[in-house]
Coordinates of C-alpha atoms and ligand atoms in Angstrom, one line a residue:
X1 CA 31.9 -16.9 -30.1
X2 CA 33.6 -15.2 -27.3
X3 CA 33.7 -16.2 -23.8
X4 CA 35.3 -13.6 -21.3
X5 CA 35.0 -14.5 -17.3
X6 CA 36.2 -12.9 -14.3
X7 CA 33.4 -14.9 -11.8
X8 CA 35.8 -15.7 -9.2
X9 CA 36.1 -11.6 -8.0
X10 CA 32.2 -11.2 -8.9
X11 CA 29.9 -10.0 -5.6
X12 CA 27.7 -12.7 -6.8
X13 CA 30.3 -15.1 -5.2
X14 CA 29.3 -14.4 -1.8
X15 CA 25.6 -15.7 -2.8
X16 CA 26.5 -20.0 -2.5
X17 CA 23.7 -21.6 -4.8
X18 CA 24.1 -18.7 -7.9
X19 CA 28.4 -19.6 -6.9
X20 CA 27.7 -23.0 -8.0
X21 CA 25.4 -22.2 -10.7
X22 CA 28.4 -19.5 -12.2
X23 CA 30.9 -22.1 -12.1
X24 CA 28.5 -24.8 -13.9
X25 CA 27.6 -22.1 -16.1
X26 CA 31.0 -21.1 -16.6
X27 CA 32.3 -24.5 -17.1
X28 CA 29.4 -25.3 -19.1
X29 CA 30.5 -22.4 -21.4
X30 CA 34.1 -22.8 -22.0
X31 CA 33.2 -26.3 -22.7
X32 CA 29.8 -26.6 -24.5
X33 CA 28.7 -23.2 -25.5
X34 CA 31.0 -22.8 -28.5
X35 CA 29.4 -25.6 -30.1
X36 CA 26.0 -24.4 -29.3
X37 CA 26.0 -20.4 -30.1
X38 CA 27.0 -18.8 -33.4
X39 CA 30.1 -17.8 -33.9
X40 CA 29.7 -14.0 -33.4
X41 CA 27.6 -14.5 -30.1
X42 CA 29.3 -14.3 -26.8
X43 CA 29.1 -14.6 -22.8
X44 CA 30.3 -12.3 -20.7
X45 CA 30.2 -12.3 -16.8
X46 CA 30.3 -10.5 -14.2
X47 CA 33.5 -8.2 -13.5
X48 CA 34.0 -7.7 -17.4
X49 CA 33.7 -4.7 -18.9
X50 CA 31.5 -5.7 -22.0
X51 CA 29.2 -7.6 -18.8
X52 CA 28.7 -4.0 -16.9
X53 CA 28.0 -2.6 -20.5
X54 CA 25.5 -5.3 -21.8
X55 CA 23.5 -4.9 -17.9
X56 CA 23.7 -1.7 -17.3
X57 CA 20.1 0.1 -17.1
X58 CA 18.6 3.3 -17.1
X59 CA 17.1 2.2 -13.7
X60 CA 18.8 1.4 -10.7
X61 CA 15.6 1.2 -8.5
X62 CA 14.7 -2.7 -8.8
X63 CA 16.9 -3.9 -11.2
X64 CA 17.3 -7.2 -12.0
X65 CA 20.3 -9.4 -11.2
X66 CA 22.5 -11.0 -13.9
X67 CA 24.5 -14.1 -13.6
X68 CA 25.7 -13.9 -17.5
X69 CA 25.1 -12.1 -20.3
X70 CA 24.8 -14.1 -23.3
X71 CA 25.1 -11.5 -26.6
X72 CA 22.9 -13.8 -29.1
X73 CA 23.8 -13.1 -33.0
X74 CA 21.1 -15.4 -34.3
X75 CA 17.8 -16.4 -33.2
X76 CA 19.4 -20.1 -33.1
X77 CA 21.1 -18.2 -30.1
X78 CA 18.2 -17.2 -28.3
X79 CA 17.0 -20.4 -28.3
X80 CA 20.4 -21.4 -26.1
X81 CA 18.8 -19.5 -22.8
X82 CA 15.9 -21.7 -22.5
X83 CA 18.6 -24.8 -21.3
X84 CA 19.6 -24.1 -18.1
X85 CA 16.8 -24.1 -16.1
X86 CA 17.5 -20.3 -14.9
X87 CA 15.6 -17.2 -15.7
X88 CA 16.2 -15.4 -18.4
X89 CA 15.3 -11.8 -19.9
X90 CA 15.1 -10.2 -23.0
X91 CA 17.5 -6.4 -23.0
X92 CA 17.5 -4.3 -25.9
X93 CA 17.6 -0.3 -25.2
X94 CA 17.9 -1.3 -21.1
X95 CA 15.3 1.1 -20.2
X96 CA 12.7 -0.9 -18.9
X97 CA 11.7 0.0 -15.2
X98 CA 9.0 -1.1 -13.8
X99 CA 9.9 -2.8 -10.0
X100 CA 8.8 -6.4 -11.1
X101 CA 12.1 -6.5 -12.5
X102 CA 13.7 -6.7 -9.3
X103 CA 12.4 -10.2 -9.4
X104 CA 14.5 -11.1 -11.6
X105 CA 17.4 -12.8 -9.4
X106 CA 20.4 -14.6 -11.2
X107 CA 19.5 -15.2 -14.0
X108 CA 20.7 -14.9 -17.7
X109 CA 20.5 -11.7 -20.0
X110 CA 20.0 -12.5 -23.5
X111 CA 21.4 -9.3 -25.0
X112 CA 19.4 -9.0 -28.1
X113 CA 21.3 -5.8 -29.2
X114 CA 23.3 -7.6 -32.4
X115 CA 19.7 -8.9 -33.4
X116 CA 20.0 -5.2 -35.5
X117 CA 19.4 -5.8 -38.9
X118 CA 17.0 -3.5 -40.9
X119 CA 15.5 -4.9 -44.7
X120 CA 13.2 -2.7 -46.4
X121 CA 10.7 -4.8 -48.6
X122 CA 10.7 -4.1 -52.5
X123 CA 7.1 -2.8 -52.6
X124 CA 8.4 0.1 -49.7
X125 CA 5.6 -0.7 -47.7
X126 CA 7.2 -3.0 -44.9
X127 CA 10.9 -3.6 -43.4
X128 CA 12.0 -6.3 -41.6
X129 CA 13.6 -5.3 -38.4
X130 CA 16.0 -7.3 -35.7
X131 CA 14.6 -7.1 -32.2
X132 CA 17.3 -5.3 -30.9
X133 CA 16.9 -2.1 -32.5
X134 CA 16.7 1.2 -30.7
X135 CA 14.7 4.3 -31.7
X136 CA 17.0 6.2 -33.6
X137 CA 18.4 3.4 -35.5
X138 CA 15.0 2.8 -36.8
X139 CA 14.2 6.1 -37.7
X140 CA 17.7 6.9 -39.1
X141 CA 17.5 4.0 -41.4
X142 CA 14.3 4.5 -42.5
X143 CA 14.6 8.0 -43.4
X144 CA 17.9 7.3 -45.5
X145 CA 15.6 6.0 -48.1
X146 CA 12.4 8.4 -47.5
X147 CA 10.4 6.3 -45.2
X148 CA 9.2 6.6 -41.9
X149 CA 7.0 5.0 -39.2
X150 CA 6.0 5.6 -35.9
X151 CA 8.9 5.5 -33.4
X152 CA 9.6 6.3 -29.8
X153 CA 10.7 10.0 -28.9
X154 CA 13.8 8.7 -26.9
X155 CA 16.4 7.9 -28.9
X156 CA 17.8 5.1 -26.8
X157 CA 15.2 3.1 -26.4
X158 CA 14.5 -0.3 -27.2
X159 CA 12.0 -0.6 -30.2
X160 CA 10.9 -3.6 -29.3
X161 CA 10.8 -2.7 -25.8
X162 CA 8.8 0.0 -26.3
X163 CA 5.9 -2.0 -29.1
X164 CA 5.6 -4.3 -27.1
X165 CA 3.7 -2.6 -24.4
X166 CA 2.0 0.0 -27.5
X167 CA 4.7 2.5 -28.2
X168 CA 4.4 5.9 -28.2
X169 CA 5.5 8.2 -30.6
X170 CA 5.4 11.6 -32.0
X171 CA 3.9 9.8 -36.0
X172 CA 1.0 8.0 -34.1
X173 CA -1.4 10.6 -35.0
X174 CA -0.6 9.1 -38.8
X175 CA 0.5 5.8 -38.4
X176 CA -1.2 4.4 -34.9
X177 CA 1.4 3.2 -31.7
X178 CA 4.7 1.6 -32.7
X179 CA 2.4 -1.8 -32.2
X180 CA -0.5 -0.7 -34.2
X181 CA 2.2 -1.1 -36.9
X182 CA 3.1 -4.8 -36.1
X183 CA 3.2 -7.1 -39.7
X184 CA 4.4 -10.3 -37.8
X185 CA 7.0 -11.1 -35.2
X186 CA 9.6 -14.2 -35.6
X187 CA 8.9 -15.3 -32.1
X188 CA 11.1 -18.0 -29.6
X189 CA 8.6 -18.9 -27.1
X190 CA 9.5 -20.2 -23.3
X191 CA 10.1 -24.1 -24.8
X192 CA 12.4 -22.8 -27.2
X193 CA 10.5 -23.4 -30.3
X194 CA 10.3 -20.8 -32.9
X195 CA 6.7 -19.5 -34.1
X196 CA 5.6 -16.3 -35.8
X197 CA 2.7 -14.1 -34.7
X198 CA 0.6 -12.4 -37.6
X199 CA -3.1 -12.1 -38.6
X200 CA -2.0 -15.5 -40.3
X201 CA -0.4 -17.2 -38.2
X202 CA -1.1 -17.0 -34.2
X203 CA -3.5 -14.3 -34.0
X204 CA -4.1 -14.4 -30.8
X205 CA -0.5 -14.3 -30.0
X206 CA -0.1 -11.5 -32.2
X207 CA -2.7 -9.5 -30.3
X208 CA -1.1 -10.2 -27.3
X209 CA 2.1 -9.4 -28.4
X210 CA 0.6 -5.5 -29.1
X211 CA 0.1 -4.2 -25.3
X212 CA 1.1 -7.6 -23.4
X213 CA 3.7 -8.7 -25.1
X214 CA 6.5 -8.6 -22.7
X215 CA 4.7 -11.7 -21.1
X216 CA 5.1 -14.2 -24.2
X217 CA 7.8 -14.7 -25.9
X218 CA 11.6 -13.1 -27.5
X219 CA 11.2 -11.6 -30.2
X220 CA 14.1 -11.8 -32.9
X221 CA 12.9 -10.1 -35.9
X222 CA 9.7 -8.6 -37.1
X223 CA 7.8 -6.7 -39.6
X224 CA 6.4 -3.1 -39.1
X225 CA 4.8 -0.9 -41.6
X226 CA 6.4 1.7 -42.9
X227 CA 5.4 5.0 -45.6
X228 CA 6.9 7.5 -47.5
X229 CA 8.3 10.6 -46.1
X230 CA 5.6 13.4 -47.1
X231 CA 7.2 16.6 -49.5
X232 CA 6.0 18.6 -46.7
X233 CA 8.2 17.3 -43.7
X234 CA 9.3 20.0 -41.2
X235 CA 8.5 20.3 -37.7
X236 CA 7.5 23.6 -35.7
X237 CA 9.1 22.7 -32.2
X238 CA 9.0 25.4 -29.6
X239 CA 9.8 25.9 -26.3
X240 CA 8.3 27.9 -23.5
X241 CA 9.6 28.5 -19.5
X242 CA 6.7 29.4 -17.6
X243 CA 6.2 30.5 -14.1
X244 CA 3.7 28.6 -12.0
X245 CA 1.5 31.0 -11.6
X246 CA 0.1 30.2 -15.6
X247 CA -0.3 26.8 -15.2
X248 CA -3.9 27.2 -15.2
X249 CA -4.4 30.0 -17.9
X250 CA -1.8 27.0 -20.0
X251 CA -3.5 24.0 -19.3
X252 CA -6.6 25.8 -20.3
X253 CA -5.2 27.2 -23.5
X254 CA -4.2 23.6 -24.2
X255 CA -7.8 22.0 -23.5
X256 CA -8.8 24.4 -26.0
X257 CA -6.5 23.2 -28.4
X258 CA -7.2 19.7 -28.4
X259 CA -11.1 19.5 -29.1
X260 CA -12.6 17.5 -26.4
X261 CA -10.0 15.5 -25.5
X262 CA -9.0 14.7 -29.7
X263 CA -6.0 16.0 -30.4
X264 CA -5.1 17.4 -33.7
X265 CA -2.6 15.2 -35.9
X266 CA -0.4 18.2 -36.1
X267 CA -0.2 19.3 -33.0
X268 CA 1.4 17.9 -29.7
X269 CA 2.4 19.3 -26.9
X270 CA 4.6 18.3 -23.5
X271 CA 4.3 20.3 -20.0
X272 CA 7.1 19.3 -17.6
X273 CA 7.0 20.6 -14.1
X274 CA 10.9 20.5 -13.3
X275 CA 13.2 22.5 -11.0
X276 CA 15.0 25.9 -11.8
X277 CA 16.0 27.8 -9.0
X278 CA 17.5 30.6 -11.2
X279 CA 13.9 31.2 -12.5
X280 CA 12.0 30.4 -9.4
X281 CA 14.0 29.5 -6.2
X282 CA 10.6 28.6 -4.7
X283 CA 8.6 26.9 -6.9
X284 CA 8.9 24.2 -9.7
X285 CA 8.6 25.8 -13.7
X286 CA 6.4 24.9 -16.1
X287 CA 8.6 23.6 -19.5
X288 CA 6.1 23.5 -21.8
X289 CA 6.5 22.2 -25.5
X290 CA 5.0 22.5 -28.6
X291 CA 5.3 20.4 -32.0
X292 CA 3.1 21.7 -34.6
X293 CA 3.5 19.2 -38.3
X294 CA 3.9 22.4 -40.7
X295 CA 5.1 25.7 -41.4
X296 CA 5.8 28.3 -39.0
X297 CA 3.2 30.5 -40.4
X298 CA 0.7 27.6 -39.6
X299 CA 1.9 26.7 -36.3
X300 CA 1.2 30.1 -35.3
X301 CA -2.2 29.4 -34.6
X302 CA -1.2 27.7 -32.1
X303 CA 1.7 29.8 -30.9
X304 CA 0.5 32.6 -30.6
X305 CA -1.6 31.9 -27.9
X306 CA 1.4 30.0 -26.1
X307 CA 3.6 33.5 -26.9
X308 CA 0.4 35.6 -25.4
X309 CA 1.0 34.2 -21.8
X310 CA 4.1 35.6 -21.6
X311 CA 6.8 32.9 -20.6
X312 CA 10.2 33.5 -19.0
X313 CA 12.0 32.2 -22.6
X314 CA 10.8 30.9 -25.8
X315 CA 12.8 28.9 -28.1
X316 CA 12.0 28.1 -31.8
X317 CA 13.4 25.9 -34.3
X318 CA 12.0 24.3 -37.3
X319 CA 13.4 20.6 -38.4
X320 CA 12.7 17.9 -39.5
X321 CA 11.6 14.5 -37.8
X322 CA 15.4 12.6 -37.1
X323 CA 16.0 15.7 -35.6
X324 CA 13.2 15.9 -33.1
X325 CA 14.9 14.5 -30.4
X326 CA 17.9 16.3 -30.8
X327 CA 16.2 19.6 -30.2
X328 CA 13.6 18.8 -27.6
X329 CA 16.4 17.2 -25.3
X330 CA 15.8 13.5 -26.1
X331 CA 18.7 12.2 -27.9
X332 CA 21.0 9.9 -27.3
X333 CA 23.4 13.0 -25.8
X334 CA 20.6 14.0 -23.3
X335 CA 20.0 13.1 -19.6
X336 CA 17.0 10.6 -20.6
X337 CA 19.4 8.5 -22.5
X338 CA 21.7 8.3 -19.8
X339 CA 21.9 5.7 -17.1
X340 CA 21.8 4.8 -13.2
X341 CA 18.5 6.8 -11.7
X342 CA 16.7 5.8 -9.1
X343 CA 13.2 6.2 -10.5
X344 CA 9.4 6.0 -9.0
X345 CA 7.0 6.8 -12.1
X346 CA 2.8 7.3 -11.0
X347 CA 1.4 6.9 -14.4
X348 CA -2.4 8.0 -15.6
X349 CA -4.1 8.2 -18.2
X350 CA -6.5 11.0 -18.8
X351 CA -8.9 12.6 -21.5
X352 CA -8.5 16.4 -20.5
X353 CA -6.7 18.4 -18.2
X354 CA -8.9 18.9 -15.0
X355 CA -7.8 22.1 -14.2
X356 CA -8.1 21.9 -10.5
X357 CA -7.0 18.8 -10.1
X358 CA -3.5 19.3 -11.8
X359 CA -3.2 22.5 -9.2
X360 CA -3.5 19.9 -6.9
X361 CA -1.3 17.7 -8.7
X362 CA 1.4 20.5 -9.0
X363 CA 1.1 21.7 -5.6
X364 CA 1.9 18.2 -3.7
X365 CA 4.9 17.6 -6.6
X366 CA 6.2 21.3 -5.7
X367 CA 5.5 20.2 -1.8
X368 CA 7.5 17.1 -1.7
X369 CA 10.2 18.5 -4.0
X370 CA 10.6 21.6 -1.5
X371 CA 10.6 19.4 1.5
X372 CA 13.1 17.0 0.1
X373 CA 15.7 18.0 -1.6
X374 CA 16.8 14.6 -2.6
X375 CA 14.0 14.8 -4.5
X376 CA 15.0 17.6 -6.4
X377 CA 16.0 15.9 -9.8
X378 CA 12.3 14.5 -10.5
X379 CA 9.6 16.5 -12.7
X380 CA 6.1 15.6 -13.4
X381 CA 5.5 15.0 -17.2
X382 CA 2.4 15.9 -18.9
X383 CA 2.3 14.2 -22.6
X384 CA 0.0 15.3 -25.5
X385 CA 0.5 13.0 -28.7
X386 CA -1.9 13.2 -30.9
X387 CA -4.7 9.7 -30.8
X388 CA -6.1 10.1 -34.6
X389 CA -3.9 7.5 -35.9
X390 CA -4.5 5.2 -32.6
X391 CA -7.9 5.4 -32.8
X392 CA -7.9 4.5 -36.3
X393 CA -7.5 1.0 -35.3
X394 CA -10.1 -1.3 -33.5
X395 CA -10.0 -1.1 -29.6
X396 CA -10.7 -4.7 -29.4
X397 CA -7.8 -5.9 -31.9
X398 CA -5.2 -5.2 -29.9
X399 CA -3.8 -5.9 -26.4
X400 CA -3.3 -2.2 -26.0
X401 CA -6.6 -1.4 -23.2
X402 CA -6.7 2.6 -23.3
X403 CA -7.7 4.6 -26.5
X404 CA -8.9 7.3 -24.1
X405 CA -5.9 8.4 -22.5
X406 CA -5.1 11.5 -24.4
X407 CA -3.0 12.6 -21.7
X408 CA 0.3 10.8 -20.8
X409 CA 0.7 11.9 -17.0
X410 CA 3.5 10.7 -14.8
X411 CA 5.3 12.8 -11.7
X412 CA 8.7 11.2 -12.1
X413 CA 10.1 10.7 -9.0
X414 CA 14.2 10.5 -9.1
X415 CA 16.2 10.0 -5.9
X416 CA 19.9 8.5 -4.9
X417 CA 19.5 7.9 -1.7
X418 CA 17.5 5.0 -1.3
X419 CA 16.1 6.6 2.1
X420 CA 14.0 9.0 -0.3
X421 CA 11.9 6.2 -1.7
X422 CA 9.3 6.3 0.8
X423 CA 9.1 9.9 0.3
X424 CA 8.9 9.4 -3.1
X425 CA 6.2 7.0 -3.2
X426 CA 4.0 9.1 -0.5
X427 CA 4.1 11.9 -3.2
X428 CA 3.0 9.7 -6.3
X429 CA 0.6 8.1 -4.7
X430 CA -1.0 11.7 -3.2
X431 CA -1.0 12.6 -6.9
X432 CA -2.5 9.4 -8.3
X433 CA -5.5 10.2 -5.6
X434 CA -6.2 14.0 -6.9
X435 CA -5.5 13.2 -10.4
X436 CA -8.0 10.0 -10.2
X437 CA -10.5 12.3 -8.2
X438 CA -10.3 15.0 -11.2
X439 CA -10.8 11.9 -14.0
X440 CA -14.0 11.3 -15.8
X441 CA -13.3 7.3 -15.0
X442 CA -13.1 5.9 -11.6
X443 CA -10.5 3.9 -12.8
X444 CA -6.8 4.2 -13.1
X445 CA -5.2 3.3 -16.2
X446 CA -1.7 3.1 -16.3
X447 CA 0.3 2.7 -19.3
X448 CA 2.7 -0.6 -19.3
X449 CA 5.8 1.1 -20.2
X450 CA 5.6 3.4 -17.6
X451 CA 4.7 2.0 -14.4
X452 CA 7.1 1.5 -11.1
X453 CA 5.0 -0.1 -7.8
X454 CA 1.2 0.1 -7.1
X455 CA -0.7 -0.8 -10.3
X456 CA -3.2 -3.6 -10.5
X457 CA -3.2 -6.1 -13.5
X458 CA -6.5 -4.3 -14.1
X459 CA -5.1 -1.0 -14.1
X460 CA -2.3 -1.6 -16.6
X461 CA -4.0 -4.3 -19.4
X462 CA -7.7 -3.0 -18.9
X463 CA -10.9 -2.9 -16.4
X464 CA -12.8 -4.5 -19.5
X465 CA -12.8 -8.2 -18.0
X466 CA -12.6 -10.1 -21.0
X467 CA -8.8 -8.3 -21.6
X468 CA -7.3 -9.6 -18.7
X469 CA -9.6 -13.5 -19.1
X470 CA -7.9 -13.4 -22.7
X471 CA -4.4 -12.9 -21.5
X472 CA -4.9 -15.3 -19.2
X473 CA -6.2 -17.9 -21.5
X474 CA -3.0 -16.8 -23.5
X475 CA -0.7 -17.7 -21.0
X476 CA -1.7 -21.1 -19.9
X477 CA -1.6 -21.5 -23.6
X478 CA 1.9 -20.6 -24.7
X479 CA 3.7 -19.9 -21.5
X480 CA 2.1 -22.2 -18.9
X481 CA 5.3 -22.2 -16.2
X482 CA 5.0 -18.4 -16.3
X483 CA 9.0 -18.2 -17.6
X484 CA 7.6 -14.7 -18.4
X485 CA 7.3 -13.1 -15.4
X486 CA 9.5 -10.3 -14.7
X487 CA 8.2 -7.5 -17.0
X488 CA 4.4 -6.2 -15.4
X489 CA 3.4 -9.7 -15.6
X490 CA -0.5 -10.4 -15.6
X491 CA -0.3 -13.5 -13.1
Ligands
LIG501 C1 14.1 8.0 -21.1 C2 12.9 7.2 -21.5 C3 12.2 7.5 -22.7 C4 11.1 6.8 -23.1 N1 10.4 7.2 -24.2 C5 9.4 6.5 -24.6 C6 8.6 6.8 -25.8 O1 8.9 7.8 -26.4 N2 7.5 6.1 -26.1 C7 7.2 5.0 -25.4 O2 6.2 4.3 -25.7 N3 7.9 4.6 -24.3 C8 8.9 5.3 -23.9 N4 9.6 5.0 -22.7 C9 9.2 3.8 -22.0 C10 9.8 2.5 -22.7 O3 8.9 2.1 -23.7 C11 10.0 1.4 -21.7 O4 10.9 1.8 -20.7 C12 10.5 0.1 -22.4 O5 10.4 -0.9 -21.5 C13 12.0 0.3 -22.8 O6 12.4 -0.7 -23.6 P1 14.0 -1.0 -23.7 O7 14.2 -2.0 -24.8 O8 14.7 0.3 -23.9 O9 14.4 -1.6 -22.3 P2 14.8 -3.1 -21.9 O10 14.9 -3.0 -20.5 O11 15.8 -3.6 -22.8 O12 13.5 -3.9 -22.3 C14 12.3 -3.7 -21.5 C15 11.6 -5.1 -21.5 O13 11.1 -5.3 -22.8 C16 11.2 -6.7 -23.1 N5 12.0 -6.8 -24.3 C17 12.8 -5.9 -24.9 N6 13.2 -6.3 -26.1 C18 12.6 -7.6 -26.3 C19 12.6 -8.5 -27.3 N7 13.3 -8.3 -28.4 N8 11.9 -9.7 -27.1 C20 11.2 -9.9 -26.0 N9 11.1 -9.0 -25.0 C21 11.8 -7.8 -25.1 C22 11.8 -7.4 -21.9 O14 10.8 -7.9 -21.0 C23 12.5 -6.2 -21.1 O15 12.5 -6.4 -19.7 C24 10.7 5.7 -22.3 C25 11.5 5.3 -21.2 C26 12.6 6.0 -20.8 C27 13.3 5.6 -19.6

């Protein structure tokens, strides 16, 4: 175990009662924690360079505030946070951003990233996986020895992170959400005891843990489904740069495409409203992105129409699904793996476009952008993955509240002066208001993963009553002080 310090010329020295607590801490470690930890764990603090590595996030806006970072190797190790009476949190990909982790003050990170071990079972139908684990180290692995499972499109992020509030991914028209795939998870709950949630063994817990599950427990290892790499695995991924003025003949064309509301396994598509003055000086673009499963022959059903509304630029590529991320500008490389944004995301859920709402919607993103340029950075995010597989599984077995929301919708709001935020906010929540207006429900539904500010419980883990009753019952039962807290928590 390692132990490097520079406390004494941390900021946090100014602050008297988390001083006191550093140099107990401190103490505590050179003295105690080599006896406790394993011997390839180690605690960093703040003003080393491993500390500003292990804490640095891909949000800046509400972050929380780290006392020490204790980089566990073992689960024994995780089980070492519980001791000091301080808060602590989970970090694996560091992505996580909604604002209630700006509640987190002074407390400990447990840096989960060593937890990274991948085991494929013998009958190639399961692997065991460490609860560190990003994305790409998932899918990498997997596909070294023809398997594959659902996965988030990021490369960076957390796998765990992402499960545990569902997990999107481009294979959940197969396979379900990352969660959906859940075997069992090797749990360490707020009392430091070890458990494991599986149909067998805490079920409840379990279906907690898929949707909710940021709220329970650290998760060390678990066990995910995985399948066999079809002969038949290339990717159709194209790219479109559109001028505003389609946006309705596109989101039409797209509505057409996806059959009431369900989405075709093969096909998904993204729209991203971004900035590019050398297009349109005046006006946000319309990136729009298609993914057929296929050849190119087949995907042209699709394209052609896309091809038809004649875009500024189209790009094609065909690859296969490693490489997704690479070529559609979400690998590890590209600016949504990189850190240090100021972010405001206004998530909703939706079955179908609504044409004349998402004018709306466009018009007040392309206002606010205009008016502010410090806002210039953000874009509005229109996801299409595909809800076959997702369905496939019963609503009420997991923790996960919205089957219906074909449509991933967020305007992300980016700013670095902190000045902006209101400006940001008044935007998002102008959007929220046309977008909700346009929805078939009256209700917002906001996926976990995604939200900033503004969200009710209800909007995030369900309007059905009995969800949020159950969670509820869940945590008096096996986190009754509420140690979990930080992450959208449901109290
Ligand atoms: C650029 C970008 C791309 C994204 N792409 C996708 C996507 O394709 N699909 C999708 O569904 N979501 C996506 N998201 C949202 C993502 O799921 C959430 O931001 C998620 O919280 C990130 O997890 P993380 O491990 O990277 O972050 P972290 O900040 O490390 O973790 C987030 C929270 O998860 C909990 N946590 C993490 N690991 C553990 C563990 N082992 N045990 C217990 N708790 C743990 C903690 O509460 C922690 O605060 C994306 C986000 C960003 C910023």
């Amino acid at each position: 175990m390692k132990i490097t310090s520079a406390a004494l010329l941390s900021p946090l020295a100014c602050v008297s009662t988390s001083f006191a607590f550093l140099n107990a801490l401190e103490a505590d470690a050179a003295a105690r924690l080599k006896n406790i930890l394993s011997p390839d764990a180690a605690v960093y603090f703040p003003g080393s360079d491993t500390f500003d590595d292990a804490t640095e996030r891909w949000q800046n806006w509400a972050s929380p505030r780290f006392l020490a970072a204790v980089e566990v190797a073992t689960e024994k190790d995780v089980r070492f946070a519980n001791k000091h009476h301080r808060p602590f949190l989970a970090v694996s990909g560091g992505h996580g951003m909604v604002g209630s982790l700006g509640n987190f003050n002074y407390g400990i990170e447990i840096w989960i990233r060593k937890l990274n071990t991948i085991n494929i079972a013998e009958d190639g139908k399961s692997a065991r996986l460490g609860g560190g684990l990003l994305s790409k180290e998932v899918t990498d692995a997997l596909w070294a020895k023809g398997m594959q499972t659902t996965t988030g499109l990021c490369e960076c992020v957390g796998m765990m992170g992402a499960l545990l509030g569902g997990g999107h991914g481009i294979l959940q028209g197969g396979y379900g959400l990352i969660a959906d795939n859940l075997v069992e998870a090797h749990v360490v709950l707020p009392d430091g005891s070890r458990t494991t949630a599986s149909v067998a063994s805490n079920p409840d817990l379990y279906w907690a843990m898929k949707g909710a599950g940021h709220n329970f427990a650290v998760i060390t290892s678990y066990t995910i489904k995985i399948y066999n790499v079809p002969a038949n695995n290339s990717w159709v991924i194209e790219s479109y740069i559109y001028t505003e003025d389609k946006l309705e003949e596109l989101l039409e064309l797209t509505n057409a495409f996806t059959e009431e509301g369900e989405q075709p396994v093969k096909f998904l598509n993204w729209a991203y409203y971004v900035s590019l003055p050398d297009v349109d000086p005046d006006h946000p673009v319309i990136q729009y992105k298609l993914l057929y499963k296929g050849s190119t022959a087949q995907a042209s059903h699709y394209t052609s129409g896309y091809r038809a509304l004649s875009p500024v630029s189209i790009t094609s590529d065909t690859v296969s699904y490693p490489d997704l991320p690479v070529i559609n500008g979400n690998s590890n490389a590209d600016i949504g793996c990189q850190h240090g944004y100021s972010v405001l995301q206004y998530p909703i859920s939706l079955h179908q476009y609504n044409v004349t709402a998402h004018r709306k919607a466009f018009d007040i993103f392309a206002d606010y952008t205009r008016r502010y340029p410090g806002l210039n950075a953000s874009f509005f995010m229109n996801e299409g993955y595909s809800l076959k597989g997702v369905k496939g599984v019963p609503a009420e077995s997991t923790a996960y509240p919205d089957q219906d929301g074909n449509l991933l919708i967020a305007p992300v709001m980016i700013f670095f002066d902190p000045a902006e935020e209101d400006h940001a906010d008044e935007a998002g929540k102008a959007i929220w208001e046309v977008l909700l207006e346009g929805s078939r429900t009256p209700n917002l539904d906001a996926y976990v993963n995604y939200v900033s500010k503004g969200e009710s419980v209800q909007d995030i883990y369900g309007h059905e009553p009995w969800r949020l009753e159950k969670l509820r019952g869940l945590k008096r039962k096996y986190d009754p002080a509420n140690t979990f807290r930080y992450f959208a928590p449901i109290w």
